[in-house]
Amino acid sequence: MTTQHEDTAPDHALEGLEDTPHTGESVEADGTLVEPQADDFAHAEQAPSDPEWFKRAVFYEVLVRAFADSDGDGTGDLRGLADKLDYLEWLGVDCLWLPPFYASPLRDGGYDISDFRAVLPEFGTVDDFVHLLEEAHSRGIRVITDLVLNHTSDAHPWFQASRQDPDGPYGDFYVWSDDDSAYSDARIIFVDTESSNWTYDPVRGQFFWHRFFSHQPDLNFENPAVREAMLDILRFWLDLGIDGFRLDAVPYLFEEEGTNCENLPRTHEYLREVRATIDREFPGRVLLAEANQWPADVVEYFGDPAVGGDECHMAFHFPLMPRIFMAVRRESRFPISEILAQTPPIPDGTQWGIFLRNHDELTLEMVTDDERDYMYREYAKDPRMKANIGIRRRLAPLLENDRNQLELFTAMLLSLPGSPVLYYGDEIGMGDNIWLGDRDAVRTPMQWSPDRNAGFSRSDPGRVYLPPIMDPTYGYEAINVESQQGSSASLLNWTRRMIAVRKEHPAFAEGEFVDLGGSNPSVLAYERRLVREDGELDVVLCVNNLSRFPQPVELNLADHEGRTPVELTGRVRFPRVGELPYLLTLPGHGFYWFQLAETDDEGERRSMA
Amino acid sequence: MSTAPGSHRASESQTHDDLVTQIAAALPEWLPTQRWFGGKDRAITAVRPLAATDLPAGDDVLLLHLVVEVEQGDRREPYQLLIGHRDDQVPDVPASASIPLADGPAVYEASGDADLTCHLLDLVAGSATVDGLRFAPEPGAELESGLRGHPISTEQSNTSIVYGGQYILKLFRKLTPGTNKDLVLHRALREVQSEHIADPLGSISGELGEESVTFGMLQRFMPDAADGWVMATTSVRDYMADPSGLPPEDLGGDFSGEAYRLGRAVADVHADLAQALGTREADADELAETVTAMVDRLERVAADVPELAQHVDGLGAAFRAVADVPPPVTAQSVHGDLHLGQVLRTLQGWLLLDFEGEPAASAAERSTLRSPLRDVAGMLRSFDYAAQQLLVGQGDDDHDQAERADAWARHNRAAFCDGYAKVAGRDPRDDAVLLRAFELDKAVYEVAYEHANRPDWLLVPLSSIRRLMTEGS
């Protein structure tokens, strides 16, 4: 091993990792960087085995920075999050999704990773993460995180080594070129900040390729050493006990002249290799594709349906979210019904992830011309909908803090096809702070109590990474976990109850989705049908009034003649389904969840009770 | 008159003759209670059976296809009925379906009896012929049999039965000689693969005297659809209840995207009809006849409705201007009675329904070639109706609400025309004289209808006439 001069050492651009294990902490004689190994750390016990857990799980996206501060420095951390797991277990969360917590210069919200094998120091250490895993798994909660395969931060020791030593072991880790002419058919994604997908590096004297920011060079997946190095990073975290990854920016791994360099066959080939590695070495762990594209294109990332899917286990259904908002604005079920009708079936072993809010918003760049036209005509020209595309808002302010709409939206999130992803704080109806700007408006501290700093941190209020919400409607004195836990009518307790009801009926998670249509366009009614293991048909009927006005609806339930709808939150039995259309009335923004139960003998039921 | 088919026992045929006679005797009382009966304006002087066909429906039940001639003074019109009877059970149909006979078995109009109507679909699926009744699938249509049927409740002049959420069978109540225009146009549109129709899948036909006649048409049913009237009035409801005072395009319930796509769909169908059945140029005589028809209607209606008097001169001038429209004026097959209730929003887009034409028009009138601008005018009138229906019965002193209704209608009428122009390559508003005359003619027709049937609604066409007259002057 040799020690290099400080400002040319490959790890010189890493900040705050001097005293922790990190990539490039020393260098082998052949130039290979020494990297932390999983065996250097403790490993967490796994959660109880359940290979298809992700199909039924309720996910909860939580920003480590925003949830709970254990050491009083004003920034949330992994230990703080671990301290709040009892709350998340009580709520009914099955899996945490953590946006990146790796070492990073934070020029792209942590998606600019400078060391895949180290934790951002302000969040804690790898040991703290193992502690979080251990605590979560003991409560039956799983944890997944984002992993960016496509690129690294330019501060990553690999990139530093690559630019300094073109002939060394990392010389071919990135896509270098003597000029900026190659792959000219690839669009520029961040047109507002980037003028080219190539940037000149004066150190190496060549151009490097980047699909995103110029401080995020793309890894060269043509290089087998890169493919193996990325697999090793997956193995590192999986060895420690993590339950899966949301793979960021997957469509862009490979480049090929004459193409748009997106969704190339070799990208899918590599994903199959990643999946095969997981299946072989870490069964039960999952891959979630981040491919912000139209459902018909996204399904490619599930892989071959003949084998139940051999690429990613999950993918986000991006277009559904704005369609839900549009449908309620229009008081029309068509925006939702249409997008679900256009969603192809997915392989047996896979599941959609659906959400109302997260830190990713809809962009219209991904859709076809027709769809873009439709979305602009229907959506983007509406001033209030425009706000939904651009500035990031939380659910409650978007719905004007209307409890009925909050419940309706949540009920749809929990009953439409896919595993629901809640965004931290939305379960208590937290607000946002648009004065903090685009990124931070929805990243304010979790509101735990009416105490100082919303109970998020014991630090001096001036040190908190962002001020907690303090306005009269959404401020932490009015909206917080503590007071809502104590109130049986709170949104928090309501949400918890609905999650519990959802879990009683696997049809919500895995049932076939059947849109019931009907003559009233303001009512969205659908069934979720699942043939249970005992051969019985479990049918859940969901009826949603998208209008603010009361509505009648006549449903064609002829397939279920003789069954009895039992309302799921109160177990009230409704009139039996006959041959004629089934009449229901709903209050404005009201909804029902029914189980369509085999009608048993009511008298016998009572005498048994 | 044909009675029981040869395959049935001879003793039954005598029974049926008696039964049919008894039913015909009961119908003068019963027919006026049925929504679909079109002759409520005059007393029935006689009902005569024209044909009765015993349809196979199983043991202990009777399903009789009956055609009767209804005489009302000098008017004689044929109607179609389905008669049911069960030996041992009470059918699950509304009391109003029951036809009380002076001295005979309990019979009822059977279109609501799913146990009996299921046989109609099976007969079509099986290409059956029973006596003179021909049940036939359209070429290439594969039909699933054994589905149960339920009538839909919203229909005005015919009776439609939905089978298993898949098919819809429309039984034409008042029969017109010749192949029904609805079926003719659907077949023509199917031939050119129009995307905006519900595919025709089968038909029931036969003879009426010397002429062939269509008794029913089977089509694909769209369980995911909602009709245009409901869609549009949902938007109006949202807009009228909004406290912000924002214009309709800034509100969540904005319908203009749908109106635009609807305009495109109507223009597509016109292009399809032109491709399938051709176009021609209307000559000066035809324009003159059109003027005469519109002016005659105006004079008739104005004689009955005093509120129209102040507009008679202006309306007459608008109609007479049609005679001077420079050629070419294109004529072609059109829908003939297009309004928001005749279009369906499905998950794939808009469909047009019911190409029968205006129910009150004679068959000769309905099958003449007409201007596509008639359909455009019909839709524009319908947007006015959708906008103003909430004002009905509210008194006429709320000018704010009336103005908001106008704003909604203007916005969506424009979007509809934009969509139509995008496909047609010519903006219907550029044919201002014709379009305005057709719209006003339609409004005059509405005045007559509302005056006779729904006086509360009279303000809707009258306010439109007032607006159109102001805009035009």
mmCIF file of N, CA, C and O in Angstrom, chain B residues 266-306:
data_model
loop_
_atom_site.group_PDB
_atom_site.id
_atom_site.type_symbol
_atom_site.label_atom_id
_atom_site.label_comp_id
_atom_site.label_asym_id
_atom_site.label_seq_id
_atom_site.Cartn_x
_atom_site.Cartn_y
_atom_site.Cartn_z
ATOM 1 N N VAL B 266 -67.253 13.710 -33.657
ATOM 2 C CA VAL B 266 -68.390 13.963 -34.547
ATOM 3 C C VAL B 266 -67.884 14.207 -35.970
ATOM 4 O O VAL B 266 -68.438 13.677 -36.947
ATOM 5 N N ALA B 267 -66.807 14.976 -36.107
ATOM 6 C CA ALA B 267 -66.245 15.229 -37.433
ATOM 7 C C ALA B 267 -65.736 13.932 -38.058
ATOM 8 O O ALA B 267 -65.885 13.711 -39.263
ATOM 9 N N ASP B 268 -65.137 13.059 -37.237
ATOM 10 C CA ASP B 268 -64.688 11.757 -37.737
ATOM 11 C C ASP B 268 -65.867 10.956 -38.293
ATOM 12 O O ASP B 268 -65.769 10.345 -39.357
ATOM 13 N N VAL B 269 -66.960 10.958 -37.548
ATOM 14 C CA VAL B 269 -68.127 10.186 -37.987
ATOM 15 C C VAL B 269 -68.700 10.781 -39.276
ATOM 16 O O VAL B 269 -69.080 10.037 -40.191
ATOM 17 N N HIS B 270 -68.729 12.090 -39.368
ATOM 18 C CA HIS B 270 -69.204 12.696 -40.617
ATOM 19 C C HIS B 270 -68.315 12.291 -41.791
ATOM 20 O O HIS B 270 -68.806 11.976 -42.881
ATOM 21 N N ALA B 271 -67.002 12.292 -41.552
ATOM 22 C CA ALA B 271 -66.088 11.882 -42.622
ATOM 23 C C ALA B 271 -66.315 10.414 -42.979
ATOM 24 O O ALA B 271 -66.291 10.031 -44.160
ATOM 25 N N ASP B 272 -66.549 9.580 -41.957
ATOM 26 C CA ASP B 272 -66.802 8.156 -42.202
ATOM 27 C C ASP B 272 -68.094 7.962 -42.992
ATOM 28 O O ASP B 272 -68.151 7.134 -43.919
ATOM 29 N N LEU B 273 -69.123 8.701 -42.615
ATOM 30 C CA LEU B 273 -70.402 8.586 -43.335
ATOM 31 C C LEU B 273 -70.242 9.039 -44.788
ATOM 32 O O LEU B 273 -70.800 8.436 -45.704
ATOM 33 N N ALA B 274 -69.458 10.093 -44.980
ATOM 34 C CA ALA B 274 -69.230 10.584 -46.340
ATOM 35 C C ALA B 274 -68.486 9.535 -47.155
ATOM 36 O O ALA B 274 -68.812 9.281 -48.320
ATOM 37 N N GLN B 275 -67.504 8.914 -46.512
ATOM 38 C CA GLN B 275 -66.737 7.892 -47.216
ATOM 39 C C GLN B 275 -67.627 6.696 -47.560
ATOM 40 O O GLN B 275 -67.562 6.135 -48.653
ATOM 41 N N ALA B 276 -68.486 6.314 -46.625
ATOM 42 C CA ALA B 276 -69.295 5.112 -46.807
ATOM 43 C C ALA B 276 -70.464 5.351 -47.763
ATOM 44 O O ALA B 276 -70.791 4.495 -48.580
ATOM 45 N N LEU B 277 -71.092 6.498 -47.658
ATOM 46 C CA LEU B 277 -72.353 6.694 -48.366
ATOM 47 C C LEU B 277 -72.342 7.883 -49.318
ATOM 48 O O LEU B 277 -73.342 8.167 -49.977
ATOM 49 N N GLY B 278 -71.209 8.568 -49.375
ATOM 50 C CA GLY B 278 -71.078 9.625 -50.367
ATOM 51 C C GLY B 278 -71.615 10.970 -49.919
ATOM 52 O O GLY B 278 -72.294 11.091 -48.902
ATOM 53 N N THR B 279 -71.271 11.997 -50.690
ATOM 54 C CA THR B 279 -71.790 13.344 -50.441
ATOM 55 C C THR B 279 -72.319 13.871 -51.761
ATOM 56 O O THR B 279 -72.053 13.310 -52.824
ATOM 57 N N ARG B 280 -73.065 14.914 -51.700
ATOM 58 C CA ARG B 280 -73.466 15.581 -52.925
ATOM 59 C C ARG B 280 -73.694 17.050 -52.630
ATOM 60 O O ARG B 280 -73.714 17.458 -51.457
ATOM 61 N N GLU B 281 -73.859 17.800 -53.687
ATOM 62 C CA GLU B 281 -74.066 19.220 -53.507
ATOM 63 C C GLU B 281 -75.560 19.503 -53.514
ATOM 64 O O GLU B 281 -76.282 19.032 -54.412
ATOM 65 N N ALA B 282 -76.027 20.226 -52.515
ATOM 66 C CA ALA B 282 -77.445 20.571 -52.486
ATOM 67 C C ALA B 282 -77.717 21.655 -53.517
ATOM 68 O O ALA B 282 -76.921 22.576 -53.693
ATOM 69 N N ASP B 283 -78.860 21.530 -54.215
ATOM 70 C CA ASP B 283 -79.168 22.559 -55.225
ATOM 71 C C ASP B 283 -80.065 23.645 -54.636
ATOM 72 O O ASP B 283 -80.492 23.563 -53.485
ATOM 73 N N ALA B 284 -80.346 24.655 -55.444
ATOM 74 C CA ALA B 284 -81.100 25.814 -54.954
ATOM 75 C C ALA B 284 -82.501 25.426 -54.494
ATOM 76 O O ALA B 284 -83.002 25.947 -53.496
ATOM 77 N N ASP B 285 -83.109 24.454 -55.209
ATOM 78 C CA ASP B 285 -84.453 24.020 -54.806
ATOM 79 C C ASP B 285 -84.442 23.465 -53.391
ATOM 80 O O ASP B 285 -85.353 23.716 -52.598
ATOM 81 N N GLU B 286 -83.420 22.701 -53.135
ATOM 82 C CA GLU B 286 -83.330 22.063 -51.825
ATOM 83 C C GLU B 286 -83.187 23.100 -50.716
ATOM 84 O O GLU B 286 -83.801 22.989 -49.651
ATOM 85 N N LEU B 287 -82.361 24.125 -50.996
ATOM 86 C CA LEU B 287 -82.206 25.188 -50.011
ATOM 87 C C LEU B 287 -83.536 25.909 -49.818
ATOM 88 O O LEU B 287 -83.926 26.216 -48.689
ATOM 89 N N ALA B 288 -84.234 26.125 -50.908
ATOM 90 C CA ALA B 288 -85.529 26.803 -50.814
ATOM 91 C C ALA B 288 -86.500 25.967 -49.981
ATOM 92 O O ALA B 288 -87.235 26.497 -49.139
ATOM 93 N N GLU B 289 -86.485 24.643 -50.219
ATOM 94 C CA GLU B 289 -87.366 23.770 -49.422
ATOM 95 C C GLU B 289 -87.012 23.817 -47.948
ATOM 96 O O GLU B 289 -87.871 23.790 -47.069
ATOM 97 N N THR B 290 -85.712 23.855 -47.696
ATOM 98 C CA THR B 290 -85.260 23.928 -46.308
ATOM 99 C C THR B 290 -85.789 25.193 -45.650
ATOM 100 O O THR B 290 -86.283 25.166 -44.526
ATOM 101 N N VAL B 291 -85.682 26.309 -46.381
ATOM 102 C CA VAL B 291 -86.185 27.580 -45.845
ATOM 103 C C VAL B 291 -87.674 27.460 -45.560
ATOM 104 O O VAL B 291 -88.150 27.824 -44.475
ATOM 105 N N THR B 292 -88.397 26.910 -46.532
ATOM 106 C CA THR B 292 -89.841 26.782 -46.351
ATOM 107 C C THR B 292 -90.179 25.967 -45.111
ATOM 108 O O THR B 292 -91.037 26.343 -44.306
ATOM 109 N N ALA B 293 -89.471 24.844 -44.952
ATOM 110 C CA ALA B 293 -89.750 23.983 -43.798
ATOM 111 C C ALA B 293 -89.495 24.730 -42.496
ATOM 112 O O ALA B 293 -90.285 24.641 -41.549
ATOM 113 N N MET B 294 -88.407 25.499 -42.462
ATOM 114 C CA MET B 294 -88.085 26.199 -41.210
ATOM 115 C C MET B 294 -89.081 27.311 -40.938
ATOM 116 O O MET B 294 -89.505 27.511 -39.797
ATOM 117 N N VAL B 295 -89.433 28.044 -41.998
ATOM 118 C CA VAL B 295 -90.377 29.156 -41.823
ATOM 119 C C VAL B 295 -91.756 28.620 -41.433
ATOM 120 O O VAL B 295 -92.426 29.162 -40.555
ATOM 121 N N ASP B 296 -92.151 27.494 -42.059
ATOM 122 C CA ASP B 296 -93.449 26.906 -41.708
ATOM 123 C C ASP B 296 -93.496 26.526 -40.234
ATOM 124 O O ASP B 296 -94.466 26.799 -39.532
ATOM 125 N N ARG B 297 -92.409 25.881 -39.796
ATOM 126 C CA ARG B 297 -92.383 25.475 -38.392
ATOM 127 C C ARG B 297 -92.478 26.705 -37.501
ATOM 128 O O ARG B 297 -93.199 26.719 -36.510
ATOM 129 N N LEU B 298 -91.712 27.737 -37.850
ATOM 130 C CA LEU B 298 -91.728 28.968 -37.057
ATOM 131 C C LEU B 298 -93.147 29.507 -36.942
ATOM 132 O O LEU B 298 -93.607 29.853 -35.850
ATOM 133 N N GLU B 299 -93.846 29.551 -38.052
ATOM 134 C CA GLU B 299 -95.192 30.130 -38.018
ATOM 135 C C GLU B 299 -96.142 29.290 -37.180
ATOM 136 O O GLU B 299 -96.944 29.812 -36.405
ATOM 137 N N ARG B 300 -95.993 27.961 -37.329
ATOM 138 C CA ARG B 300 -96.828 27.062 -36.523
ATOM 139 C C ARG B 300 -96.587 27.277 -35.032
ATOM 140 O O ARG B 300 -97.511 27.423 -34.242
ATOM 141 N N VAL B 301 -95.330 27.309 -34.670
ATOM 142 C CA VAL B 301 -94.992 27.406 -33.247
ATOM 143 C C VAL B 301 -95.362 28.784 -32.703
ATOM 144 O O VAL B 301 -95.895 28.905 -31.599
ATOM 145 N N ALA B 302 -95.091 29.826 -33.488
ATOM 146 C CA ALA B 302 -95.375 31.182 -33.016
ATOM 147 C C ALA B 302 -96.865 31.373 -32.762
ATOM 148 O O ALA B 302 -97.265 32.108 -31.863
ATOM 149 N N ALA B 303 -97.682 30.651 -33.522
ATOM 150 C CA ALA B 303 -99.123 30.753 -33.313
ATOM 151 C C ALA B 303 -99.524 30.210 -31.945
ATOM 152 O O ALA B 303 -100.487 30.669 -31.339
ATOM 153 N N ASP B 304 -98.768 29.225 -31.464
ATOM 154 C CA ASP B 304 -99.089 28.607 -30.174
ATOM 155 C C ASP B 304 -98.389 29.270 -28.989
ATOM 156 O O ASP B 304 -98.863 29.204 -27.862
ATOM 157 N N VAL B 305 -97.211 29.818 -29.218
ATOM 158 C CA VAL B 305 -96.377 30.285 -28.110
ATOM 159 C C VAL B 305 -96.174 31.793 -28.215
ATOM 160 O O VAL B 305 -95.354 32.261 -29.003
ATOM 161 N N PRO B 306 -96.911 32.563 -27.427
ATOM 162 C CA PRO B 306 -96.825 34.027 -27.546
ATOM 163 C C PRO B 306 -95.419 34.565 -27.270
ATOM 164 O O PRO B 306 -95.031 35.581 -27.843
#
